[in-house]
Amino acid sequence: MRQDYDSSIHLFPVIEPFDSGYFEQDMHKIYYEQIGNPEGKAVLFLHGGPGAGCSSAHRRLFDPEKFRVIFFDQRGSGRSKPYASIEKNTTQHLISDINYLREKLKIEKWILFGGSWGSTLALAYAIENPIFVSALILRGVFLGTNAEINWYLYEMRRFFQRLMIGSSLISHWKNSTIYCLPIIKG
């Protein structure tokens, strides 16, 4: 990182949600929260993973005066329960959860903001529900193709092997991979 770069001037302050709670789908209790301007342009933040969850740091990415930002921890992720469950947890289930949340919050159209796995989910949702999407913002796009999954499973470790040897990162990486594959492959 450049030494003259000050991230505080490029991000918004952390603010508290004006609404938060859980909704139940199948056997899952899914956490959501809203920040910013309740009358602002609606944005749905789709986190990476699967399994990552949202954090207060993500709130700093959006102008709270202009946007109504909805965060939700996807099934098995973050504050949603049960944690790390892959039962009834496929891309199709997540798309249904997004539609349920949109209807619950009475949102006609929203911007989808997705990173990594969240970009895949945003694209899958937009393909099935284009009338509810006003725009897509995608970063670190991961499409879950066989080539990408093979790189993630077998090739990526070549670049990080020295960091992982003798650390708990290897077992964490293997466990998160085992968790993610059934969700990505549906």
PDB file of N, CA and C in Angstrom, residues 56-156:
ATOM      1  N   SER A  56     -19.148  -4.952  10.018  1.00  0.00           N
ATOM      2  CA  SER A  56     -19.374  -3.510  10.116  1.00  0.00           C
ATOM      3  C   SER A  56     -18.462  -2.748   9.155  1.00  0.00           C
ATOM      4  N   ALA A  57     -17.310  -3.299   8.809  1.00  0.00           N
ATOM      5  CA  ALA A  57     -16.411  -2.636   7.858  1.00  0.00           C
ATOM      6  C   ALA A  57     -17.073  -2.476   6.489  1.00  0.00           C
ATOM      7  N   HIS A  58     -17.940  -3.400   6.109  1.00  0.00           N
ATOM      8  CA  HIS A  58     -18.632  -3.292   4.814  1.00  0.00           C
ATOM      9  C   HIS A  58     -19.555  -2.079   4.773  1.00  0.00           C
ATOM     10  N   ARG A  59     -20.024  -1.631   5.923  1.00  0.00           N
ATOM     11  CA  ARG A  59     -20.916  -0.468   5.964  1.00  0.00           C
ATOM     12  C   ARG A  59     -20.216   0.795   5.482  1.00  0.00           C
ATOM     13  N   ARG A  60     -18.898   0.821   5.562  1.00  0.00           N
ATOM     14  CA  ARG A  60     -18.129   2.014   5.206  1.00  0.00           C
ATOM     15  C   ARG A  60     -18.031   2.231   3.697  1.00  0.00           C
ATOM     16  N   LEU A  61     -18.495   1.291   2.906  1.00  0.00           N
ATOM     17  CA  LEU A  61     -18.367   1.387   1.452  1.00  0.00           C
ATOM     18  C   LEU A  61     -19.438   2.265   0.806  1.00  0.00           C
ATOM     19  N   PHE A  62     -20.476   2.613   1.542  1.00  0.00           N
ATOM     20  CA  PHE A  62     -21.644   3.261   0.947  1.00  0.00           C
ATOM     21  C   PHE A  62     -21.946   4.594   1.624  1.00  0.00           C
ATOM     22  N   ASP A  63     -22.344   5.570   0.817  1.00  0.00           N
ATOM     23  CA  ASP A  63     -22.741   6.880   1.341  1.00  0.00           C
ATOM     24  C   ASP A  63     -24.080   6.728   2.061  1.00  0.00           C
ATOM     25  N   PRO A  64     -24.102   6.882   3.385  1.00  0.00           N
ATOM     26  CA  PRO A  64     -25.336   6.660   4.136  1.00  0.00           C
ATOM     27  C   PRO A  64     -26.413   7.711   3.882  1.00  0.00           C
ATOM     28  N   GLU A  65     -26.045   8.812   3.260  1.00  0.00           N
ATOM     29  CA  GLU A  65     -27.036   9.844   2.928  1.00  0.00           C
ATOM     30  C   GLU A  65     -27.822   9.468   1.668  1.00  0.00           C
ATOM     31  N   LYS A  66     -27.186   8.732   0.770  1.00  0.00           N
ATOM     32  CA  LYS A  66     -27.774   8.450  -0.541  1.00  0.00           C
ATOM     33  C   LYS A  66     -28.377   7.056  -0.671  1.00  0.00           C
ATOM     34  N   PHE A  67     -27.872   6.112   0.121  1.00  0.00           N
ATOM     35  CA  PHE A  67     -28.248   4.717  -0.103  1.00  0.00           C
ATOM     36  C   PHE A  67     -28.902   4.074   1.113  1.00  0.00           C
ATOM     37  N   ARG A  68     -29.817   3.194   0.838  1.00  0.00           N
ATOM     38  CA  ARG A  68     -30.399   2.270   1.822  1.00  0.00           C
ATOM     39  C   ARG A  68     -29.739   0.927   1.520  1.00  0.00           C
ATOM     40  N   VAL A  69     -28.815   0.517   2.363  1.00  0.00           N
ATOM     41  CA  VAL A  69     -28.031  -0.687   2.086  1.00  0.00           C
ATOM     42  C   VAL A  69     -28.517  -1.827   2.966  1.00  0.00           C
ATOM     43  N   ILE A  70     -28.783  -2.943   2.317  1.00  0.00           N
ATOM     44  CA  ILE A  70     -29.254  -4.140   3.012  1.00  0.00           C
ATOM     45  C   ILE A  70     -28.122  -5.164   2.980  1.00  0.00           C
ATOM     46  N   PHE A  71     -27.767  -5.640   4.161  1.00  0.00           N
ATOM     47  CA  PHE A  71     -26.777  -6.709   4.300  1.00  0.00           C
ATOM     48  C   PHE A  71     -27.525  -7.930   4.797  1.00  0.00           C
ATOM     49  N   PHE A  72     -27.167  -9.095   4.279  1.00  0.00           N
ATOM     50  CA  PHE A  72     -27.700 -10.300   4.903  1.00  0.00           C
ATOM     51  C   PHE A  72     -26.641 -11.378   4.883  1.00  0.00           C
ATOM     52  N   ASP A  73     -26.589 -12.109   5.981  1.00  0.00           N
ATOM     53  CA  ASP A  73     -25.652 -13.222   6.093  1.00  0.00           C
ATOM     54  C   ASP A  73     -26.343 -14.443   5.499  1.00  0.00           C
ATOM     55  N   GLN A  74     -25.819 -14.906   4.378  1.00  0.00           N
ATOM     56  CA  GLN A  74     -26.427 -16.026   3.661  1.00  0.00           C
ATOM     57  C   GLN A  74     -26.492 -17.268   4.556  1.00  0.00           C
ATOM     58  N   ARG A  75     -27.322 -18.213   4.168  1.00  0.00           N
ATOM     59  CA  ARG A  75     -27.472 -19.460   4.934  1.00  0.00           C
ATOM     60  C   ARG A  75     -26.102 -20.035   5.300  1.00  0.00           C
ATOM     61  N   GLY A  76     -25.968 -20.404   6.568  1.00  0.00           N
ATOM     62  CA  GLY A  76     -24.733 -21.021   7.039  1.00  0.00           C
ATOM     63  C   GLY A  76     -23.589 -20.051   7.272  1.00  0.00           C
ATOM     64  N   SER A  77     -23.829 -18.742   7.140  1.00  0.00           N
ATOM     65  CA  SER A  77     -22.758 -17.743   7.195  1.00  0.00           C
ATOM     66  C   SER A  77     -22.991 -16.708   8.289  1.00  0.00           C
ATOM     67  N   GLY A  78     -21.899 -16.114   8.741  1.00  0.00           N
ATOM     68  CA  GLY A  78     -21.981 -14.984   9.660  1.00  0.00           C
ATOM     69  C   GLY A  78     -22.863 -15.245  10.855  1.00  0.00           C
ATOM     70  N   ARG A  79     -23.865 -14.377  11.043  1.00  0.00           N
ATOM     71  CA  ARG A  79     -24.773 -14.489  12.190  1.00  0.00           C
ATOM     72  C   ARG A  79     -25.995 -15.358  11.907  1.00  0.00           C
ATOM     73  N   SER A  80     -26.118 -15.863  10.687  1.00  0.00           N
ATOM     74  CA  SER A  80     -27.236 -16.756  10.370  1.00  0.00           C
ATOM     75  C   SER A  80     -27.015 -18.113  11.030  1.00  0.00           C
ATOM     76  N   LYS A  81     -28.124 -18.777  11.303  1.00  0.00           N
ATOM     77  CA  LYS A  81     -28.065 -20.046  12.039  1.00  0.00           C
ATOM     78  C   LYS A  81     -28.833 -21.124  11.281  1.00  0.00           C
ATOM     79  N   PRO A  82     -28.407 -22.369  11.322  1.00  0.00           N
ATOM     80  CA  PRO A  82     -27.190 -22.875  11.954  1.00  0.00           C
ATOM     81  C   PRO A  82     -25.960 -22.502  11.134  1.00  0.00           C
ATOM     82  N   TYR A  83     -24.877 -22.198  11.843  1.00  0.00           N
ATOM     83  CA  TYR A  83     -23.641 -21.783  11.195  1.00  0.00           C
ATOM     84  C   TYR A  83     -23.005 -22.972  10.462  1.00  0.00           C
ATOM     85  N   ALA A  84     -22.503 -22.722   9.272  1.00  0.00           N
ATOM     86  CA  ALA A  84     -21.776 -23.693   8.443  1.00  0.00           C
ATOM     87  C   ALA A  84     -22.640 -24.870   7.992  1.00  0.00           C
ATOM     88  N   SER A  85     -23.948 -24.702   8.006  1.00  0.00           N
ATOM     89  CA  SER A  85     -24.831 -25.774   7.551  1.00  0.00           C
ATOM     90  C   SER A  85     -24.955 -25.735   6.029  1.00  0.00           C
ATOM     91  N   ILE A  86     -24.809 -26.901   5.405  1.00  0.00           N
ATOM     92  CA  ILE A  86     -25.012 -26.972   3.953  1.00  0.00           C
ATOM     93  C   ILE A  86     -26.350 -27.619   3.610  1.00  0.00           C
ATOM     94  N   GLU A  87     -27.101 -27.998   4.626  1.00  0.00           N
ATOM     95  CA  GLU A  87     -28.418 -28.587   4.387  1.00  0.00           C
ATOM     96  C   GLU A  87     -29.379 -27.511   3.893  1.00  0.00           C
ATOM     97  N   LYS A  88     -30.077 -27.809   2.802  1.00  0.00           N
ATOM     98  CA  LYS A  88     -30.995 -26.848   2.173  1.00  0.00           C
ATOM     99  C   LYS A  88     -30.284 -25.509   1.951  1.00  0.00           C
ATOM    100  N   ASN A  89     -29.074 -25.594   1.403  1.00  0.00           N
ATOM    101  CA  ASN A  89     -28.250 -24.408   1.194  1.00  0.00           C
ATOM    102  C   ASN A  89     -27.586 -24.508  -0.181  1.00  0.00           C
ATOM    103  N   THR A  90     -28.354 -24.152  -1.200  1.00  0.00           N
ATOM    104  CA  THR A  90     -27.848 -24.148  -2.571  1.00  0.00           C
ATOM    105  C   THR A  90     -28.020 -22.748  -3.141  1.00  0.00           C
ATOM    106  N   THR A  91     -27.478 -22.528  -4.308  1.00  0.00           N
ATOM    107  CA  THR A  91     -27.658 -21.236  -4.975  1.00  0.00           C
ATOM    108  C   THR A  91     -29.144 -20.925  -5.125  1.00  0.00           C
ATOM    109  N   GLN A  92     -29.940 -21.913  -5.485  1.00  0.00           N
ATOM    110  CA  GLN A  92     -31.384 -21.708  -5.655  1.00  0.00           C
ATOM    111  C   GLN A  92     -32.042 -21.287  -4.340  1.00  0.00           C
ATOM    112  N   HIS A  93     -31.641 -21.895  -3.230  1.00  0.00           N
ATOM    113  CA  HIS A  93     -32.169 -21.486  -1.923  1.00  0.00           C
ATOM    114  C   HIS A  93     -31.807 -20.028  -1.631  1.00  0.00           C
ATOM    115  N   LEU A  94     -30.568 -19.636  -1.944  1.00  0.00           N
ATOM    116  CA  LEU A  94     -30.122 -18.266  -1.680  1.00  0.00           C
ATOM    117  C   LEU A  94     -30.889 -17.263  -2.541  1.00  0.00           C
ATOM    118  N   ILE A  95     -31.158 -17.617  -3.793  1.00  0.00           N
ATOM    119  CA  ILE A  95     -31.955 -16.743  -4.661  1.00  0.00           C
ATOM    120  C   ILE A  95     -33.355 -16.572  -4.073  1.00  0.00           C
ATOM    121  N   SER A  96     -33.934 -17.641  -3.567  1.00  0.00           N
ATOM    122  CA  SER A  96     -35.252 -17.551  -2.913  1.00  0.00           C
ATOM    123  C   SER A  96     -35.194 -16.650  -1.686  1.00  0.00           C
ATOM    124  N   ASP A  97     -34.113 -16.750  -0.912  1.00  0.00           N
ATOM    125  CA  ASP A  97     -33.951 -15.892   0.268  1.00  0.00           C
ATOM    126  C   ASP A  97     -33.883 -14.423  -0.129  1.00  0.00           C
ATOM    127  N   ILE A  98     -33.161 -14.127  -1.204  1.00  0.00           N
ATOM    128  CA  ILE A  98     -33.049 -12.744  -1.673  1.00  0.00           C
ATOM    129  C   ILE A  98     -34.424 -12.220  -2.069  1.00  0.00           C
ATOM    130  N   ASN A  99     -35.196 -13.015  -2.795  1.00  0.00           N
ATOM    131  CA  ASN A  99     -36.549 -12.587  -3.170  1.00  0.00           C
ATOM    132  C   ASN A  99     -37.432 -12.387  -1.949  1.00  0.00           C
ATOM    133  N   TYR A 100     -37.339 -13.294  -0.988  1.00  0.00           N
ATOM    134  CA  TYR A 100     -38.124 -13.160   0.241  1.00  0.00           C
ATOM    135  C   TYR A 100     -37.767 -11.855   0.952  1.00  0.00           C
ATOM    136  N   LEU A 101     -36.476 -11.570   1.067  1.00  0.00           N
ATOM    137  CA  LEU A 101     -36.026 -10.355   1.743  1.00  0.00           C
ATOM    138  C   LEU A 101     -36.499  -9.107   0.999  1.00  0.00           C
ATOM    139  N   ARG A 102     -36.414  -9.120  -0.328  1.00  0.00           N
ATOM    140  CA  ARG A 102     -36.882  -7.977  -1.127  1.00  0.00           C
ATOM    141  C   ARG A 102     -38.362  -7.715  -0.873  1.00  0.00           C
ATOM    142  N   GLU A 103     -39.164  -8.775  -0.858  1.00  0.00           N
ATOM    143  CA  GLU A 103     -40.600  -8.623  -0.606  1.00  0.00           C
ATOM    144  C   GLU A 103     -40.861  -8.175   0.829  1.00  0.00           C
ATOM    145  N   LYS A 104     -40.161  -8.761   1.787  1.00  0.00           N
ATOM    146  CA  LYS A 104     -40.328  -8.413   3.206  1.00  0.00           C
ATOM    147  C   LYS A 104     -40.049  -6.925   3.435  1.00  0.00           C
ATOM    148  N   LEU A 105     -39.017  -6.405   2.770  1.00  0.00           N
ATOM    149  CA  LEU A 105     -38.620  -5.008   2.961  1.00  0.00           C
ATOM    150  C   LEU A 105     -39.318  -4.061   1.982  1.00  0.00           C
ATOM    151  N   LYS A 106     -40.228  -4.607   1.172  1.00  0.00           N
ATOM    152  CA  LYS A 106     -41.018  -3.818   0.215  1.00  0.00           C
ATOM    153  C   LYS A 106     -40.134  -3.004  -0.743  1.00  0.00           C
ATOM    154  N   ILE A 107     -39.175  -3.694  -1.329  1.00  0.00           N
ATOM    155  CA  ILE A 107     -38.262  -3.072  -2.289  1.00  0.00           C
ATOM    156  C   ILE A 107     -38.668  -3.526  -3.687  1.00  0.00           C
ATOM    157  N   GLU A 108     -38.920  -2.543  -4.557  1.00  0.00           N
ATOM    158  CA  GLU A 108     -39.325  -2.866  -5.924  1.00  0.00           C
ATOM    159  C   GLU A 108     -38.125  -3.299  -6.768  1.00  0.00           C
ATOM    160  N   LYS A 109     -37.062  -2.479  -6.732  1.00  0.00           N
ATOM    161  CA  LYS A 109     -35.826  -2.770  -7.475  1.00  0.00           C
ATOM    162  C   LYS A 109     -34.649  -2.389  -6.600  1.00  0.00           C
ATOM    163  N   TRP A 110     -33.547  -3.096  -6.807  1.00  0.00           N
ATOM    164  CA  TRP A 110     -32.346  -2.731  -6.065  1.00  0.00           C
ATOM    165  C   TRP A 110     -31.101  -2.955  -6.895  1.00  0.00           C
ATOM    166  N   ILE A 111     -30.032  -2.318  -6.432  1.00  0.00           N
ATOM    167  CA  ILE A 111     -28.707  -2.525  -6.995  1.00  0.00           C
ATOM    168  C   ILE A 111     -28.117  -3.725  -6.263  1.00  0.00           C
ATOM    169  N   LEU A 112     -27.504  -4.641  -6.988  1.00  0.00           N
ATOM    170  CA  LEU A 112     -26.814  -5.764  -6.357  1.00  0.00           C
ATOM    171  C   LEU A 112     -25.319  -5.475  -6.353  1.00  0.00           C
ATOM    172  N   PHE A 113     -24.715  -5.547  -5.174  1.00  0.00           N
ATOM    173  CA  PHE A 113     -23.281  -5.327  -4.997  1.00  0.00           C
ATOM    174  C   PHE A 113     -22.684  -6.629  -4.493  1.00  0.00           C
ATOM    175  N   GLY A 114     -21.909  -7.321  -5.333  1.00  0.00           N
ATOM    176  CA  GLY A 114     -21.365  -8.618  -4.939  1.00  0.00           C
ATOM    177  C   GLY A 114     -19.885  -8.739  -5.193  1.00  0.00           C
ATOM    178  N   GLY A 115     -19.203  -9.396  -4.261  1.00  0.00           N
ATOM    179  CA  GLY A 115     -17.778  -9.652  -4.412  1.00  0.00           C
ATOM    180  C   GLY A 115     -17.472 -11.124  -4.251  1.00  0.00           C
ATOM    181  N   SER A 116     -16.552 -11.624  -5.078  1.00  0.00           N
ATOM    182  CA  SER A 116     -16.138 -13.017  -5.039  1.00  0.00           C
ATOM    183  C   SER A 116     -17.372 -13.902  -5.236  1.00  0.00           C
ATOM    184  N   TRP A 117     -17.671 -14.794  -4.283  1.00  0.00           N
ATOM    185  CA  TRP A 117     -18.877 -15.625  -4.391  1.00  0.00           C
ATOM    186  C   TRP A 117     -20.124 -14.745  -4.519  1.00  0.00           C
ATOM    187  N   GLY A 118     -20.127 -13.586  -3.868  1.00  0.00           N
ATOM    188  CA  GLY A 118     -21.269 -12.673  -3.960  1.00  0.00           C
ATOM    189  C   GLY A 118     -21.518 -12.193  -5.380  1.00  0.00           C
ATOM    190  N   SER A 119     -20.454 -12.095  -6.199  1.00  0.00           N
ATOM    191  CA  SER A 119     -20.651 -11.707  -7.603  1.00  0.00           C
ATOM    192  C   SER A 119     -21.362 -12.818  -8.368  1.00  0.00           C
ATOM    193  N   THR A 120     -21.025 -14.063  -8.048  1.00  0.00           N
ATOM    194  CA  THR A 120     -21.696 -15.206  -8.678  1.00  0.00           C
ATOM    195  C   THR A 120     -23.173 -15.210  -8.323  1.00  0.00           C
ATOM    196  N   LEU A 121     -23.454 -15.012  -7.044  1.00  0.00           N
ATOM    197  CA  LEU A 121     -24.841 -15.000  -6.576  1.00  0.00           C
ATOM    198  C   LEU A 121     -25.613 -13.831  -7.182  1.00  0.00           C
ATOM    199  N   ALA A 122     -24.974 -12.663  -7.286  1.00  0.00           N
ATOM    200  CA  ALA A 122     -25.628 -11.501  -7.901  1.00  0.00           C
ATOM    201  C   ALA A 122     -25.998 -11.792  -9.354  1.00  0.00           C
ATOM    202  N   LEU A 123     -25.083 -12.378 -10.091  1.00  0.00           N
ATOM    203  CA  LEU A 123     -25.366 -12.716 -11.491  1.00  0.00           C
ATOM    204  C   LEU A 123     -26.476 -13.750 -11.604  1.00  0.00           C
ATOM    205  N   ALA A 124     -26.431 -14.774 -10.766  1.00  0.00           N
ATOM    206  CA  ALA A 124     -27.475 -15.814 -10.801  1.00  0.00           C
ATOM    207  C   ALA A 124     -28.841 -15.207 -10.494  1.00  0.00           C
ATOM    208  N   TYR A 125     -28.888 -14.319  -9.495  1.00  0.00           N
ATOM    209  CA  TYR A 125     -30.151 -13.669  -9.146  1.00  0.00           C
ATOM    210  C   TYR A 125     -30.640 -12.786 -10.305  1.00  0.00           C
ATOM    211  N   ALA A 126     -29.735 -11.990 -10.870  1.00  0.00           N
ATOM    212  CA  ALA A 126     -30.117 -11.063 -11.944  1.00  0.00           C
ATOM    213  C   ALA A 126     -30.613 -11.803 -13.184  1.00  0.00           C
ATOM    214  N   ILE A 127     -30.033 -12.948 -13.479  1.00  0.00           N
ATOM    215  CA  ILE A 127     -30.479 -13.743 -14.631  1.00  0.00           C
ATOM    216  C   ILE A 127     -31.907 -14.228 -14.418  1.00  0.00           C
ATOM    217  N   GLU A 128     -32.220 -14.664 -13.201  1.00  0.00           N
ATOM    218  CA  GLU A 128     -33.569 -15.178 -12.910  1.00  0.00           C
ATOM    219  C   GLU A 128     -34.586 -14.082 -12.627  1.00  0.00           C
ATOM    220  N   ASN A 129     -34.128 -12.925 -12.162  1.00  0.00           N
ATOM    221  CA  ASN A 129     -35.039 -11.868 -11.700  1.00  0.00           C
ATOM    222  C   ASN A 129     -34.649 -10.497 -12.246  1.00  0.00           C
ATOM    223  N   PRO A 130     -34.489 -10.342 -13.553  1.00  0.00           N
ATOM    224  CA  PRO A 130     -34.000  -9.062 -14.086  1.00  0.00           C
ATOM    225  C   PRO A 130     -34.915  -7.879 -13.781  1.00  0.00           C
ATOM    226  N   ILE A 131     -36.201  -8.106 -13.618  1.00  0.00           N
ATOM    227  CA  ILE A 131     -37.116  -6.982 -13.377  1.00  0.00           C
ATOM    228  C   ILE A 131     -36.936  -6.365 -11.991  1.00  0.00           C
ATOM    229  N   PHE A 132     -36.235  -7.048 -11.092  1.00  0.00           N
ATOM    230  CA  PHE A 132     -36.018  -6.518  -9.742  1.00  0.00           C
ATOM    231  C   PHE A 132     -34.628  -5.912  -9.558  1.00  0.00           C
ATOM    232  N   VAL A 133     -33.822  -5.897 -10.617  1.00  0.00           N
ATOM    233  CA  VAL A 133     -32.435  -5.426 -10.525  1.00  0.00           C
ATOM    234  C   VAL A 133     -32.271  -4.161 -11.364  1.00  0.00           C
ATOM    235  N   SER A 134     -31.841  -3.069 -10.714  1.00  0.00           N
ATOM    236  CA  SER A 134     -31.614  -1.830 -11.459  1.00  0.00           C
ATOM    237  C   SER A 134     -30.172  -1.713 -11.937  1.00  0.00           C
ATOM    238  N   ALA A 135     -29.229  -2.368 -11.242  1.00  0.00           N
ATOM    239  CA  ALA A 135     -27.820  -2.321 -11.641  1.00  0.00           C
ATOM    240  C   ALA A 135     -27.051  -3.411 -10.902  1.00  0.00           C
ATOM    241  N   LEU A 136     -25.893  -3.741 -11.445  1.00  0.00           N
ATOM    242  CA  LEU A 136     -24.977  -4.699 -10.811  1.00  0.00           C
ATOM    243  C   LEU A 136     -23.636  -4.020 -10.586  1.00  0.00           C
ATOM    244  N   ILE A 137     -23.078  -4.210  -9.399  1.00  0.00           N
ATOM    245  CA  ILE A 137     -21.703  -3.805  -9.111  1.00  0.00           C
ATOM    246  C   ILE A 137     -20.997  -5.077  -8.668  1.00  0.00           C
ATOM    247  N   LEU A 138     -20.037  -5.523  -9.472  1.00  0.00           N
ATOM    248  CA  LEU A 138     -19.360  -6.788  -9.204  1.00  0.00           C
ATOM    249  C   LEU A 138     -17.867  -6.529  -9.033  1.00  0.00           C
ATOM    250  N   ARG A 139     -17.272  -7.161  -8.032  1.00  0.00           N
ATOM    251  CA  ARG A 139     -15.827  -7.045  -7.814  1.00  0.00           C
ATOM    252  C   ARG A 139     -15.277  -8.437  -7.516  1.00  0.00           C
ATOM    253  N   GLY A 140     -14.043  -8.675  -7.894  1.00  0.00           N
ATOM    254  CA  GLY A 140     -13.430  -9.975  -7.635  1.00  0.00           C
ATOM    255  C   GLY A 140     -14.300 -11.111  -8.127  1.00  0.00           C
ATOM    256  N   VAL A 141     -14.710 -11.033  -9.377  1.00  0.00           N
ATOM    257  CA  VAL A 141     -15.701 -11.961  -9.922  1.00  0.00           C
ATOM    258  C   VAL A 141     -15.184 -13.401  -9.892  1.00  0.00           C
ATOM    259  N   PHE A 142     -15.994 -14.276  -9.335  1.00  0.00           N
ATOM    260  CA  PHE A 142     -15.737 -15.716  -9.282  1.00  0.00           C
ATOM    261  C   PHE A 142     -17.001 -16.389  -9.786  1.00  0.00           C
ATOM    262  N   LEU A 143     -16.904 -17.121 -10.886  1.00  0.00           N
ATOM    263  CA  LEU A 143     -18.094 -17.705 -11.497  1.00  0.00           C
ATOM    264  C   LEU A 143     -18.320 -19.169 -11.151  1.00  0.00           C
ATOM    265  N   GLY A 144     -17.389 -19.786 -10.434  1.00  0.00           N
ATOM    266  CA  GLY A 144     -17.575 -21.181 -10.043  1.00  0.00           C
ATOM    267  C   GLY A 144     -17.418 -22.162 -11.186  1.00  0.00           C
ATOM    268  N   THR A 145     -16.684 -21.755 -12.234  1.00  0.00           N
ATOM    269  CA  THR A 145     -16.450 -22.689 -13.339  1.00  0.00           C
ATOM    270  C   THR A 145     -15.503 -23.795 -12.868  1.00  0.00           C
ATOM    271  N   ASN A 146     -15.465 -24.891 -13.613  1.00  0.00           N
ATOM    272  CA  ASN A 146     -14.547 -25.983 -13.258  1.00  0.00           C
ATOM    273  C   ASN A 146     -13.105 -25.496 -13.213  1.00  0.00           C
ATOM    274  N   ALA A 147     -12.718 -24.658 -14.163  1.00  0.00           N
ATOM    275  CA  ALA A 147     -11.344 -24.147 -14.189  1.00  0.00           C
ATOM    276  C   ALA A 147     -11.050 -23.312 -12.941  1.00  0.00           C
ATOM    277  N   GLU A 148     -11.996 -22.459 -12.536  1.00  0.00           N
ATOM    278  CA  GLU A 148     -11.786 -21.640 -11.335  1.00  0.00           C
ATOM    279  C   GLU A 148     -11.738 -22.495 -10.077  1.00  0.00           C
ATOM    280  N   ILE A 149     -12.606 -23.473  -9.981  1.00  0.00           N
ATOM    281  CA  ILE A 149     -12.615 -24.348  -8.802  1.00  0.00           C
ATOM    282  C   ILE A 149     -11.324 -25.158  -8.736  1.00  0.00           C
ATOM    283  N   ASN A 150     -10.864 -25.678  -9.870  1.00  0.00           N
ATOM    284  CA  ASN A 150      -9.595 -26.413  -9.885  1.00  0.00           C
ATOM    285  C   ASN A 150      -8.436 -25.514  -9.469  1.00  0.00           C
ATOM    286  N   TRP A 151      -8.436 -24.271  -9.935  1.00  0.00           N
ATOM    287  CA  TRP A 151      -7.378 -23.347  -9.534  1.00  0.00           C
ATOM    288  C   TRP A 151      -7.442 -23.119  -8.029  1.00  0.00           C
ATOM    289  N   TYR A 152      -8.629 -22.901  -7.516  1.00  0.00           N
ATOM    290  CA  TYR A 152      -8.797 -22.660  -6.083  1.00  0.00           C
ATOM    291  C   TYR A 152      -8.343 -23.872  -5.267  1.00  0.00           C
ATOM    292  N   LEU A 153      -8.739 -25.065  -5.705  1.00  0.00           N
ATOM    293  CA  LEU A 153      -8.430 -26.280  -4.943  1.00  0.00           C
ATOM    294  C   LEU A 153      -6.978 -26.726  -5.061  1.00  0.00           C
ATOM    295  N   TYR A 154      -6.399 -26.599  -6.264  1.00  0.00           N
ATOM    296  CA  TYR A 154      -5.110 -27.245  -6.500  1.00  0.00           C
ATOM    297  C   TYR A 154      -3.969 -26.305  -6.873  1.00  0.00           C
ATOM    298  N   GLU A 155      -4.245 -25.219  -7.534  1.00  0.00           N
ATOM    299  CA  GLU A 155      -3.173 -24.361  -8.035  1.00  0.00           C
ATOM    300  C   GLU A 155      -2.836 -23.204  -7.106  1.00  0.00           C
ATOM    301  N   MET A 156      -3.822 -22.635  -6.458  1.00  0.00           N
ATOM    302  CA  MET A 156      -3.598 -21.459  -5.626  1.00  0.00           C
ATOM    303  C   MET A 156      -2.572 -21.732  -4.532  1.00  0.00           C
TER     304      MET A 156
END
